[in-house]
Amino acid sequence: MEKVTRLRAVVFDFDGTLARPALDFALMKRRIGELGAGYPCGRAEPGPLPALEWIERLAGSMDEGPAASFRRAAHAIIEEMEAEAALRTSLFGFTRPILAGLRRVGVAPAVITRNTRASVATVFPDAGEYLSVLLTREDVDAVKPDPAHLLAALGGLGVGPEASLMVGDHPLDVLTARRAGAFAAAVASGETDARTLAGTGPDFLAAHAGELVERLAAEGWI
């Protein structure tokens, strides 16, 4: 890890990183697999792919008409579950303080998420007061771990990846940072344990984002 003089931007994942995790991804994928029973792909058993990518793989096995119908129905399942989860969750207690603290020291805070803008707004209605950039899946052509998602946020901040840190609770967040050329931080506040996260080789590993930001400050990164 080659230290820069100072980080200029910290980009956070949302669910499990700034907000308590509430989505049951296993159930989501089971429902999508069951949906396939009414389509040419047939009922499908969930595999390792995340839900959005799995939908595209299943749709790719069909003709254009059924594929479009399947995508709409599958995304409706996801949006329904996300909206319901947003009503049951809340921000971690440290979220607003760390975002405000970053701004005070001149570090731009941002969020990129595979979730919808409506779901984020339900949990974090005052996000605009704390975030310099918020990019949900509706705002980009390709979501993380495609680096374009992170690079779009950094473009909006006017900060290069070499002076930026991506923070998330999932191995995909570390992968996103690596692909974009940013520093990577993993936090064990979601559904991935610290040992698994450590195995992804992040530059920083912490119990949660509040602890991470304290460490960044203590070590002179911000």
PDB file of C-alpha atoms in Angstrom:
ATOM      1  CA  MET A   1       0.000   0.000   0.000  1.00  0.00           C
ATOM      2  CA  GLU A   2       1.711   3.162  -1.205  1.00  0.00           C
ATOM      3  CA  LYS A   3       0.540   6.013   0.966  1.00  0.00           C
ATOM      4  CA  VAL A   4      -0.638   9.199  -0.670  1.00  0.00           C
ATOM      5  CA  THR A   5      -0.231  12.500   1.171  1.00  0.00           C
ATOM      6  CA  ARG A   6      -3.931  12.541   2.006  1.00  0.00           C
ATOM      7  CA  LEU A   7      -7.175  11.020   0.870  1.00  0.00           C
ATOM      8  CA  ARG A   8      -9.440  13.480  -0.925  1.00  0.00           C
ATOM      9  CA  ALA A   9     -12.537  11.279  -1.230  1.00  0.00           C
ATOM     10  CA  VAL A  10     -14.114   8.354   0.605  1.00  0.00           C
ATOM     11  CA  VAL A  11     -16.800   6.456  -1.304  1.00  0.00           C
ATOM     12  CA  PHE A  12     -19.049   4.175   0.724  1.00  0.00           C
ATOM     13  CA  ASP A  13     -21.289   1.273  -0.107  1.00  0.00           C
ATOM     14  CA  PHE A  14     -24.698   1.717   1.561  1.00  0.00           C
ATOM     15  CA  ASP A  15     -26.387  -1.439   2.883  1.00  0.00           C
ATOM     16  CA  GLY A  16     -24.260  -3.102   5.541  1.00  0.00           C
ATOM     17  CA  THR A  17     -21.774  -0.221   5.487  1.00  0.00           C
ATOM     18  CA  LEU A  18     -23.737   2.915   6.377  1.00  0.00           C
ATOM     19  CA  ALA A  19     -27.093   1.229   7.050  1.00  0.00           C
ATOM     20  CA  ARG A  20     -27.950  -1.930   8.960  1.00  0.00           C
ATOM     21  CA  PRO A  21     -28.349  -4.879   6.571  1.00  0.00           C
ATOM     22  CA  ALA A  22     -31.946  -5.989   6.127  1.00  0.00           C
ATOM     23  CA  LEU A  23     -32.188  -7.608   2.694  1.00  0.00           C
ATOM     24  CA  ASP A  24     -32.445 -11.396   2.536  1.00  0.00           C
ATOM     25  CA  PHE A  25     -30.432 -12.024  -0.628  1.00  0.00           C
ATOM     26  CA  ALA A  26     -30.839 -15.798  -0.398  1.00  0.00           C
ATOM     27  CA  LEU A  27     -34.632 -15.429  -0.404  1.00  0.00           C
ATOM     28  CA  MET A  28     -34.407 -12.914  -3.228  1.00  0.00           C
ATOM     29  CA  LYS A  29     -32.513 -15.372  -5.410  1.00  0.00           C
ATOM     30  CA  ARG A  30     -34.874 -18.223  -4.520  1.00  0.00           C
ATOM     31  CA  ARG A  31     -37.826 -16.110  -5.629  1.00  0.00           C
ATOM     32  CA  ILE A  32     -36.089 -15.215  -8.877  1.00  0.00           C
ATOM     33  CA  GLY A  33     -35.274 -18.891  -9.465  1.00  0.00           C
ATOM     34  CA  GLU A  34     -38.893 -19.850  -8.851  1.00  0.00           C
ATOM     35  CA  LEU A  35     -40.023 -17.139 -11.261  1.00  0.00           C
ATOM     36  CA  GLY A  36     -38.097 -18.960 -13.979  1.00  0.00           C
ATOM     37  CA  ALA A  37     -40.647 -21.807 -13.857  1.00  0.00           C
ATOM     38  CA  GLY A  38     -42.948 -19.672 -15.980  1.00  0.00           C
ATOM     39  CA  TYR A  39     -40.293 -18.908 -18.583  1.00  0.00           C
ATOM     40  CA  PRO A  40     -38.149 -20.875 -21.064  1.00  0.00           C
ATOM     41  CA  CYS A  41     -35.191 -20.952 -18.663  1.00  0.00           C
ATOM     42  CA  GLY A  42     -37.217 -23.080 -16.249  1.00  0.00           C
ATOM     43  CA  ARG A  43     -37.017 -23.047 -12.479  1.00  0.00           C
ATOM     44  CA  ALA A  44     -33.384 -22.280 -11.564  1.00  0.00           C
ATOM     45  CA  GLU A  45     -31.329 -23.075  -8.496  1.00  0.00           C
ATOM     46  CA  PRO A  46     -29.431 -20.056  -7.129  1.00  0.00           C
ATOM     47  CA  GLY A  47     -25.700 -20.046  -7.807  1.00  0.00           C
ATOM     48  CA  PRO A  48     -22.862 -17.744  -6.790  1.00  0.00           C
ATOM     49  CA  LEU A  49     -23.773 -14.841  -9.069  1.00  0.00           C
ATOM     50  CA  PRO A  50     -25.369 -11.770  -7.424  1.00  0.00           C
ATOM     51  CA  ALA A  51     -29.052 -11.312  -8.232  1.00  0.00           C
ATOM     52  CA  LEU A  52     -28.702  -8.615 -10.897  1.00  0.00           C
ATOM     53  CA  GLU A  53     -26.073 -10.539 -12.843  1.00  0.00           C
ATOM     54  CA  TRP A  54     -27.989 -13.796 -12.426  1.00  0.00           C
ATOM     55  CA  ILE A  55     -31.098 -12.228 -13.929  1.00  0.00           C
ATOM     56  CA  GLU A  56     -29.083 -11.259 -17.004  1.00  0.00           C
ATOM     57  CA  ARG A  57     -27.631 -14.749 -17.329  1.00  0.00           C
ATOM     58  CA  LEU A  58     -31.082 -16.338 -17.158  1.00  0.00           C
ATOM     59  CA  ALA A  59     -32.568 -13.789 -19.544  1.00  0.00           C
ATOM     60  CA  GLY A  60     -29.699 -14.399 -21.946  1.00  0.00           C
ATOM     61  CA  SER A  61     -30.950 -17.944 -22.506  1.00  0.00           C
ATOM     62  CA  MET A  62     -34.314 -16.732 -23.850  1.00  0.00           C
ATOM     63  CA  ASP A  63     -35.643 -15.022 -26.933  1.00  0.00           C
ATOM     64  CA  GLU A  64     -36.076 -11.254 -26.783  1.00  0.00           C
ATOM     65  CA  GLY A  65     -39.772 -11.195 -25.823  1.00  0.00           C
ATOM     66  CA  PRO A  66     -39.686 -13.657 -22.913  1.00  0.00           C
ATOM     67  CA  ALA A  67     -36.346 -12.207 -21.780  1.00  0.00           C
ATOM     68  CA  ALA A  68     -37.795  -8.709 -21.487  1.00  0.00           C
ATOM     69  CA  SER A  69     -40.805 -10.018 -19.583  1.00  0.00           C
ATOM     70  CA  PHE A  70     -38.585 -12.040 -17.255  1.00  0.00           C
ATOM     71  CA  ARG A  71     -36.339  -9.060 -16.549  1.00  0.00           C
ATOM     72  CA  ARG A  72     -39.339  -6.885 -15.647  1.00  0.00           C
ATOM     73  CA  ALA A  73     -40.799  -9.525 -13.326  1.00  0.00           C
ATOM     74  CA  ALA A  74     -37.454 -10.318 -11.693  1.00  0.00           C
ATOM     75  CA  HIS A  75     -36.616  -6.673 -11.116  1.00  0.00           C
ATOM     76  CA  ALA A  76     -40.073  -6.151  -9.649  1.00  0.00           C
ATOM     77  CA  ILE A  77     -39.256  -8.851  -7.078  1.00  0.00           C
ATOM     78  CA  ILE A  78     -36.016  -7.094  -6.185  1.00  0.00           C
ATOM     79  CA  GLU A  79     -37.625  -3.665  -5.923  1.00  0.00           C
ATOM     80  CA  GLU A  80     -40.443  -5.003  -3.746  1.00  0.00           C
ATOM     81  CA  MET A  81     -37.965  -6.645  -1.376  1.00  0.00           C
ATOM     82  CA  GLU A  82     -35.721  -3.572  -1.288  1.00  0.00           C
ATOM     83  CA  ALA A  83     -38.646  -1.284  -0.464  1.00  0.00           C
ATOM     84  CA  GLU A  84     -39.810  -3.598   2.307  1.00  0.00           C
ATOM     85  CA  ALA A  85     -36.289  -3.897   3.739  1.00  0.00           C
ATOM     86  CA  ALA A  86     -35.839  -0.118   3.682  1.00  0.00           C
ATOM     87  CA  LEU A  87     -38.815   0.218   6.029  1.00  0.00           C
ATOM     88  CA  ARG A  88     -37.208  -2.183   8.516  1.00  0.00           C
ATOM     89  CA  THR A  89     -33.705  -0.784   8.651  1.00  0.00           C
ATOM     90  CA  SER A  90     -31.922   2.412   9.709  1.00  0.00           C
ATOM     91  CA  LEU A  91     -28.563   4.109   9.472  1.00  0.00           C
ATOM     92  CA  PHE A  92     -25.841   3.054  11.863  1.00  0.00           C
ATOM     93  CA  GLY A  93     -25.401   5.568  14.658  1.00  0.00           C
ATOM     94  CA  PHE A  94     -21.971   6.564  13.388  1.00  0.00           C
ATOM     95  CA  THR A  95     -23.072   7.290   9.808  1.00  0.00           C
ATOM     96  CA  ARG A  96     -24.059  10.940   9.954  1.00  0.00           C
ATOM     97  CA  PRO A  97     -21.194  11.919  12.305  1.00  0.00           C
ATOM     98  CA  ILE A  98     -18.486  10.365  10.138  1.00  0.00           C
ATOM     99  CA  LEU A  99     -19.872  11.846   6.927  1.00  0.00           C
ATOM    100  CA  ALA A 100     -20.091  15.287   8.508  1.00  0.00           C
ATOM    101  CA  GLY A 101     -16.603  14.850   9.960  1.00  0.00           C
ATOM    102  CA  LEU A 102     -15.124  13.985   6.583  1.00  0.00           C
ATOM    103  CA  ARG A 103     -16.592  17.123   5.068  1.00  0.00           C
ATOM    104  CA  ARG A 104     -15.199  19.236   7.896  1.00  0.00           C
ATOM    105  CA  VAL A 105     -11.658  18.129   7.087  1.00  0.00           C
ATOM    106  CA  GLY A 106     -12.105  18.602   3.349  1.00  0.00           C
ATOM    107  CA  VAL A 107     -12.606  14.972   2.334  1.00  0.00           C
ATOM    108  CA  ALA A 108     -15.545  14.423  -0.041  1.00  0.00           C
ATOM    109  CA  PRO A 109     -17.951  11.653   1.078  1.00  0.00           C
ATOM    110  CA  ALA A 110     -19.984   9.752  -1.509  1.00  0.00           C
ATOM    111  CA  VAL A 111     -22.101   6.615  -1.834  1.00  0.00           C
ATOM    112  CA  ILE A 112     -22.388   4.109  -4.651  1.00  0.00           C
ATOM    113  CA  THR A 113     -24.960   1.359  -4.263  1.00  0.00           C
ATOM    114  CA  ARG A 114     -26.636  -1.395  -6.233  1.00  0.00           C
ATOM    115  CA  ASN A 115     -29.863  -0.430  -4.454  1.00  0.00           C
ATOM    116  CA  THR A 116     -32.507   2.002  -5.749  1.00  0.00           C
ATOM    117  CA  ARG A 117     -32.625   5.720  -5.049  1.00  0.00           C
ATOM    118  CA  ALA A 118     -36.085   5.364  -3.497  1.00  0.00           C
ATOM    119  CA  SER A 119     -34.871   2.766  -1.002  1.00  0.00           C
ATOM    120  CA  VAL A 120     -31.867   4.877  -0.031  1.00  0.00           C
ATOM    121  CA  ALA A 121     -34.144   7.908   0.407  1.00  0.00           C
ATOM    122  CA  THR A 122     -36.409   5.932   2.745  1.00  0.00           C
ATOM    123  CA  VAL A 123     -33.478   5.114   5.023  1.00  0.00           C
ATOM    124  CA  PHE A 124     -31.474   8.316   4.531  1.00  0.00           C
ATOM    125  CA  PRO A 125     -33.880  11.120   3.554  1.00  0.00           C
ATOM    126  CA  ASP A 126     -31.334  13.832   4.322  1.00  0.00           C
ATOM    127  CA  ALA A 127     -28.530  12.225   2.330  1.00  0.00           C
ATOM    128  CA  GLY A 128     -28.060  15.389   0.280  1.00  0.00           C
ATOM    129  CA  GLU A 129     -26.928  17.235   3.392  1.00  0.00           C
ATOM    130  CA  TYR A 130     -24.097  14.759   3.996  1.00  0.00           C
ATOM    131  CA  LEU A 131     -23.043  13.351   0.628  1.00  0.00           C
ATOM    132  CA  SER A 132     -21.294  15.100  -2.228  1.00  0.00           C
ATOM    133  CA  VAL A 133     -22.372  12.349  -4.679  1.00  0.00           C
ATOM    134  CA  LEU A 134     -24.913   9.516  -4.503  1.00  0.00           C
ATOM    135  CA  LEU A 135     -25.105   7.067  -7.408  1.00  0.00           C
ATOM    136  CA  THR A 136     -27.644   4.239  -7.247  1.00  0.00           C
ATOM    137  CA  ARG A 137     -28.127   1.540  -9.868  1.00  0.00           C
ATOM    138  CA  GLU A 138     -30.572   3.768 -11.753  1.00  0.00           C
ATOM    139  CA  ASP A 139     -27.904   6.430 -12.169  1.00  0.00           C
ATOM    140  CA  VAL A 140     -25.290   4.370 -14.030  1.00  0.00           C
ATOM    141  CA  ASP A 141     -25.109   1.992 -16.958  1.00  0.00           C
ATOM    142  CA  ALA A 142     -22.998  -0.551 -15.042  1.00  0.00           C
ATOM    143  CA  VAL A 143     -23.069  -1.168 -11.295  1.00  0.00           C
ATOM    144  CA  LYS A 144     -20.217  -2.243  -9.052  1.00  0.00           C
ATOM    145  CA  PRO A 145     -18.106  -4.354  -9.213  1.00  0.00           C
ATOM    146  CA  ASP A 146     -17.812  -2.706 -12.626  1.00  0.00           C
ATOM    147  CA  PRO A 147     -15.302   0.076 -11.909  1.00  0.00           C
ATOM    148  CA  ALA A 148     -17.375   2.479 -13.993  1.00  0.00           C
ATOM    149  CA  HIS A 149     -19.735   2.895 -11.031  1.00  0.00           C
ATOM    150  CA  LEU A 150     -16.949   4.079  -8.727  1.00  0.00           C
ATOM    151  CA  LEU A 151     -15.201   6.080 -11.427  1.00  0.00           C
ATOM    152  CA  ALA A 152     -18.454   7.916 -12.204  1.00  0.00           C
ATOM    153  CA  ALA A 153     -18.729   8.955  -8.554  1.00  0.00           C
ATOM    154  CA  LEU A 154     -15.117  10.083  -8.476  1.00  0.00           C
ATOM    155  CA  GLY A 155     -15.672  12.007 -11.681  1.00  0.00           C
ATOM    156  CA  GLY A 156     -18.534  13.817 -10.008  1.00  0.00           C
ATOM    157  CA  LEU A 157     -16.264  14.646  -7.086  1.00  0.00           C
ATOM    158  CA  GLY A 158     -13.391  15.734  -9.308  1.00  0.00           C
ATOM    159  CA  VAL A 159     -11.020  13.345  -7.512  1.00  0.00           C
ATOM    160  CA  GLY A 160      -8.774  10.699  -9.028  1.00  0.00           C
ATOM    161  CA  PRO A 161      -8.852   7.094  -7.801  1.00  0.00           C
ATOM    162  CA  GLU A 162      -5.270   7.329  -6.533  1.00  0.00           C
ATOM    163  CA  ALA A 163      -6.463   9.734  -3.788  1.00  0.00           C
ATOM    164  CA  SER A 164      -9.685   7.884  -3.030  1.00  0.00           C
ATOM    165  CA  LEU A 165     -10.891   5.086  -0.775  1.00  0.00           C
ATOM    166  CA  MET A 166     -13.768   2.688  -1.453  1.00  0.00           C
ATOM    167  CA  VAL A 167     -15.419   1.316   1.701  1.00  0.00           C
ATOM    168  CA  GLY A 168     -17.774  -1.668   1.728  1.00  0.00           C
ATOM    169  CA  ASP A 169     -18.925  -4.757   3.578  1.00  0.00           C
ATOM    170  CA  HIS A 170     -18.653  -7.213   0.694  1.00  0.00           C
ATOM    171  CA  PRO A 171     -15.799  -8.693  -1.363  1.00  0.00           C
ATOM    172  CA  LEU A 172     -17.338  -7.029  -4.432  1.00  0.00           C
ATOM    173  CA  ASP A 173     -16.528  -3.637  -2.901  1.00  0.00           C
ATOM    174  CA  VAL A 174     -12.855  -4.525  -2.571  1.00  0.00           C
ATOM    175  CA  LEU A 175     -12.894  -5.807  -6.154  1.00  0.00           C
ATOM    176  CA  THR A 176     -14.493  -2.559  -7.332  1.00  0.00           C
ATOM    177  CA  ALA A 177     -11.759  -0.503  -5.688  1.00  0.00           C
ATOM    178  CA  ARG A 178      -9.008  -2.653  -7.168  1.00  0.00           C
ATOM    179  CA  ARG A 179     -10.469  -2.437 -10.669  1.00  0.00           C
ATOM    180  CA  ALA A 180     -10.774   1.345 -10.416  1.00  0.00           C
ATOM    181  CA  GLY A 181      -7.298   1.894  -8.970  1.00  0.00           C
ATOM    182  CA  ALA A 182      -8.534   3.207  -5.616  1.00  0.00           C
ATOM    183  CA  PHE A 183      -7.625   2.166  -2.084  1.00  0.00           C
ATOM    184  CA  ALA A 184      -9.927  -0.485  -0.601  1.00  0.00           C
ATOM    185  CA  ALA A 185     -11.409  -0.762   2.898  1.00  0.00           C
ATOM    186  CA  ALA A 186     -13.548  -3.663   4.123  1.00  0.00           C
ATOM    187  CA  VAL A 187     -15.866  -3.391   7.118  1.00  0.00           C
ATOM    188  CA  ALA A 188     -17.428  -6.357   8.925  1.00  0.00           C
ATOM    189  CA  SER A 189     -20.704  -4.588   9.711  1.00  0.00           C
ATOM    190  CA  GLY A 190     -22.696  -6.431   7.047  1.00  0.00           C
ATOM    191  CA  GLU A 191     -23.185 -10.108   6.336  1.00  0.00           C
ATOM    192  CA  THR A 192     -19.564 -10.955   5.431  1.00  0.00           C
ATOM    193  CA  ASP A 193     -17.320 -11.884   8.346  1.00  0.00           C
ATOM    194  CA  ALA A 194     -13.963 -10.239   8.990  1.00  0.00           C
ATOM    195  CA  ARG A 195     -11.961 -13.360   8.135  1.00  0.00           C
ATOM    196  CA  THR A 196     -13.542 -13.641   4.689  1.00  0.00           C
ATOM    197  CA  LEU A 197     -13.036  -9.942   4.080  1.00  0.00           C
ATOM    198  CA  ALA A 198      -9.411 -10.150   5.136  1.00  0.00           C
ATOM    199  CA  GLY A 199      -8.921 -12.823   2.491  1.00  0.00           C
ATOM    200  CA  THR A 200      -9.808 -10.308  -0.226  1.00  0.00           C
ATOM    201  CA  GLY A 201      -6.694  -8.276   0.622  1.00  0.00           C
ATOM    202  CA  PRO A 202      -8.124  -4.845   1.480  1.00  0.00           C
ATOM    203  CA  ASP A 203      -5.794  -1.999   2.406  1.00  0.00           C
ATOM    204  CA  PHE A 204      -7.840  -1.459   5.562  1.00  0.00           C
ATOM    205  CA  LEU A 205     -10.052  -3.790   7.594  1.00  0.00           C
ATOM    206  CA  ALA A 206     -12.290  -2.593  10.430  1.00  0.00           C
ATOM    207  CA  ALA A 207     -15.315  -3.704  12.406  1.00  0.00           C
ATOM    208  CA  HIS A 208     -17.379  -0.846  11.008  1.00  0.00           C
ATOM    209  CA  ALA A 209     -17.021   2.430   9.140  1.00  0.00           C
ATOM    210  CA  GLY A 210     -16.944   4.484  12.332  1.00  0.00           C
ATOM    211  CA  GLU A 211     -13.875   2.593  13.533  1.00  0.00           C
ATOM    212  CA  LEU A 212     -12.324   2.852  10.077  1.00  0.00           C
ATOM    213  CA  VAL A 213     -12.632   6.647   9.906  1.00  0.00           C
ATOM    214  CA  GLU A 214     -11.114   6.972  13.395  1.00  0.00           C
ATOM    215  CA  ARG A 215      -8.155   4.951  12.192  1.00  0.00           C
ATOM    216  CA  LEU A 216      -7.783   7.000   9.022  1.00  0.00           C
ATOM    217  CA  ALA A 217      -7.678  10.154  11.106  1.00  0.00           C
ATOM    218  CA  ALA A 218      -5.209   8.723  13.609  1.00  0.00           C
ATOM    219  CA  GLU A 219      -2.857   7.551  10.848  1.00  0.00           C
ATOM    220  CA  GLY A 220      -2.996  10.846   8.948  1.00  0.00           C
ATOM    221  CA  TRP A 221      -4.910   9.640   5.906  1.00  0.00           C
ATOM    222  CA  ILE A 222      -7.590  12.325   6.409  1.00  0.00           C
TER     223      ILE A 222
END
